[in-house]
Tab-separated table of C-alpha atoms in Angstrom:
chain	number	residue	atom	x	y	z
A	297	UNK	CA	-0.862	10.687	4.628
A	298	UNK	CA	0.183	7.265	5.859
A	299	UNK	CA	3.602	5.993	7.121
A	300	UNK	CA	4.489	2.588	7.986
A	301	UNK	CA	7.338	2.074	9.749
A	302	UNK	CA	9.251	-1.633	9.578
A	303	UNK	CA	11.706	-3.132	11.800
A	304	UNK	CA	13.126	-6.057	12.413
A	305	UNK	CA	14.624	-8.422	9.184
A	306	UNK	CA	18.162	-9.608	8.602
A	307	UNK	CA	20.862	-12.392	8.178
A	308	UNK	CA	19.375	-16.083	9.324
A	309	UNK	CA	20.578	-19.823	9.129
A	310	UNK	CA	17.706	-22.117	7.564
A	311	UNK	CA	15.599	-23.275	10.329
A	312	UNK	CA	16.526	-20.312	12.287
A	313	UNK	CA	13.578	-17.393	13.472
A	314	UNK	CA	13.262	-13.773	12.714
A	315	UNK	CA	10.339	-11.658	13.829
A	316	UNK	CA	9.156	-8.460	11.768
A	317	UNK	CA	6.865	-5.390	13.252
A	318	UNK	CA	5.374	-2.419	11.006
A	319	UNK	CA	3.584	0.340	12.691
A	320	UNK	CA	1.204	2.735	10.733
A	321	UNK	CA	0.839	6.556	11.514
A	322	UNK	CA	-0.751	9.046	10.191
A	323	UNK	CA	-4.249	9.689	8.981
A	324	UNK	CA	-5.402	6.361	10.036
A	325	UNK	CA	-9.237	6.453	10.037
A	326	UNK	CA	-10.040	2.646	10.099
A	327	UNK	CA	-7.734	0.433	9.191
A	328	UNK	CA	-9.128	-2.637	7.290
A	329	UNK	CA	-6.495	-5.026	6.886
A	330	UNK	CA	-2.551	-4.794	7.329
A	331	UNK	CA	-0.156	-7.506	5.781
A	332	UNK	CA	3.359	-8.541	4.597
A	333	UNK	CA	3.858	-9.320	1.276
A	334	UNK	CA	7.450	-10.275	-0.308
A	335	UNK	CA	9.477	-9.899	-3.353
A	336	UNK	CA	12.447	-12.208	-4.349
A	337	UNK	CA	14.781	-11.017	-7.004
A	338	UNK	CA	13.106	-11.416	-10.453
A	339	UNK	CA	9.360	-12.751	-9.091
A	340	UNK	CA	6.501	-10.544	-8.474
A	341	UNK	CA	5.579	-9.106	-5.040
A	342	UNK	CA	3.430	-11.842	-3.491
A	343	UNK	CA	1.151	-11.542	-0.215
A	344	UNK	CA	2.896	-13.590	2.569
A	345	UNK	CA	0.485	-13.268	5.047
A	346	UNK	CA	-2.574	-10.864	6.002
A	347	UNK	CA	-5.077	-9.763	9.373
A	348	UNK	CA	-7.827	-8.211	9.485
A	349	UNK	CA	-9.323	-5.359	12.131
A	350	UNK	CA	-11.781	-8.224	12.944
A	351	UNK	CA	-8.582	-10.573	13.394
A	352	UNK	CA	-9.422	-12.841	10.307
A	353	UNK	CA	-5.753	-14.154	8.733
A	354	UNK	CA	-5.182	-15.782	6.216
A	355	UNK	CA	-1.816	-17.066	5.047
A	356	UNK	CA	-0.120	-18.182	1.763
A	357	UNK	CA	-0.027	-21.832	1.195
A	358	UNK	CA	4.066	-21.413	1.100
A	359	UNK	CA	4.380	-20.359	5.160
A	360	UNK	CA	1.185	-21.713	6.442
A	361	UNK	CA	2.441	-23.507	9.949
A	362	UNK	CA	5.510	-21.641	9.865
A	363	UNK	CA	4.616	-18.080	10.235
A	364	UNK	CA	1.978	-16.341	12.071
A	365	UNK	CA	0.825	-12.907	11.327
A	366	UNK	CA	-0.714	-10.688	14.941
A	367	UNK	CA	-1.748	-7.252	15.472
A	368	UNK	CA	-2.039	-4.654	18.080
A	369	UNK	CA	-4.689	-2.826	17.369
A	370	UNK	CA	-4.443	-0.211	19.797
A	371	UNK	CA	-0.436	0.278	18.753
A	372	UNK	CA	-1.501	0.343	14.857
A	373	UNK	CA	1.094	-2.473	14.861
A	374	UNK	CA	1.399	-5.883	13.211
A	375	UNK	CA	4.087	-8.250	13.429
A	376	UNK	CA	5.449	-11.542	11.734
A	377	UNK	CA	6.862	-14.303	13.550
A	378	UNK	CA	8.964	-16.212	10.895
A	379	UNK	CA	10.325	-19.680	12.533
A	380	UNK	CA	11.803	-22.791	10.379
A	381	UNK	CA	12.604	-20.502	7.364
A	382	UNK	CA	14.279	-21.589	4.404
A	383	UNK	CA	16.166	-19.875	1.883
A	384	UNK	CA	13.428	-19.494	-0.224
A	385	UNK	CA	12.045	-17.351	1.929
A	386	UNK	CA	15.125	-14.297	1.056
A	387	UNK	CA	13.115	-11.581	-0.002
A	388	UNK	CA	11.903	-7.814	0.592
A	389	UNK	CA	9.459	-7.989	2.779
A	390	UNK	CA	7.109	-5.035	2.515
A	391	UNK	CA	4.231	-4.203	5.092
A	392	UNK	CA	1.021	-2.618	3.780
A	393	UNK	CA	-2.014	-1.124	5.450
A	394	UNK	CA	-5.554	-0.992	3.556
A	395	UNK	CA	-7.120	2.294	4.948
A	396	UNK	CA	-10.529	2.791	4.782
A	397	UNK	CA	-11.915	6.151	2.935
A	398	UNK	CA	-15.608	6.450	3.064
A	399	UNK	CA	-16.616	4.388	0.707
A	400	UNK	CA	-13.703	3.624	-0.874
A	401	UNK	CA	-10.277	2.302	0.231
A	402	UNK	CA	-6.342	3.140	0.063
A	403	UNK	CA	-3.672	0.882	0.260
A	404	UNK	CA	0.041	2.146	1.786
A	405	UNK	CA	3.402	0.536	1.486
A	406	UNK	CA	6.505	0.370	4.099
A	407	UNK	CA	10.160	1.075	2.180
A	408	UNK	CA	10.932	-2.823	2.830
A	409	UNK	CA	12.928	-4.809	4.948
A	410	UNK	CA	15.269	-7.546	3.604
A	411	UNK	CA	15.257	-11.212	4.888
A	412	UNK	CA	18.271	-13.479	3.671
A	413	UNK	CA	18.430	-17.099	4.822
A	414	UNK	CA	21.656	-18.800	4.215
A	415	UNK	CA	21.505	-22.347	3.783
């Protein structure tokens, strides 16, 4: 199995910065992609932000210029800086891993980590 651990999260003023880290453990094999993704009350889970093991990212159009997505690939770790946020950005954030499987590939999920932005 698969554990990702997140940290980081919590209570910030609009314009204010928060960082997030999620480290994966377990059976790892290769690790394709890892990502944040968030989910508001009411709205669907959507991906916030994504990196590749090649160090492709690619960002939603919603944060692009104010957060930036990294990884440390030898720590199985990625982390999101989150500066100017907003308080449409309260959500869940949830980390995810895509884990390569021979051909095929499985996806893992962190428990979440709330984000609240008070205006």
């Amino acid at each position: 199995q698969v554990q990702l651990a997140e940290s980081g999260g919590g209570l910030v003023q609009a314009g204010g910065s928060l960082g997030l880290s999620c480290t994966a453990s377990g059976r790892l094999s290769t690790i394709n992609s890892m990502g944040w993704y968030r989910q508001a009350p009411g709205k669907q889970r959507e991906l916030v932000a994504s990196i590749t093991s090649g160090g492709s990212t690619s960002y939603s159009d919603s944060v692009k210029g104010r957060f930036t997505i990294s990884r440390d690939g030898s720590k199985n770790t990625v982390y999101l800086q989150m500066n100017s946020l907003k308080p449409e950005d309260t959500a869940v954030y949830y980390c995810d891993a895509k884990i390569r499987r021979g051909p095929f590939e499985d996806e893992y999920w962190g428990q979440g980590t709330q984000v609240t932005v008070s205006s």
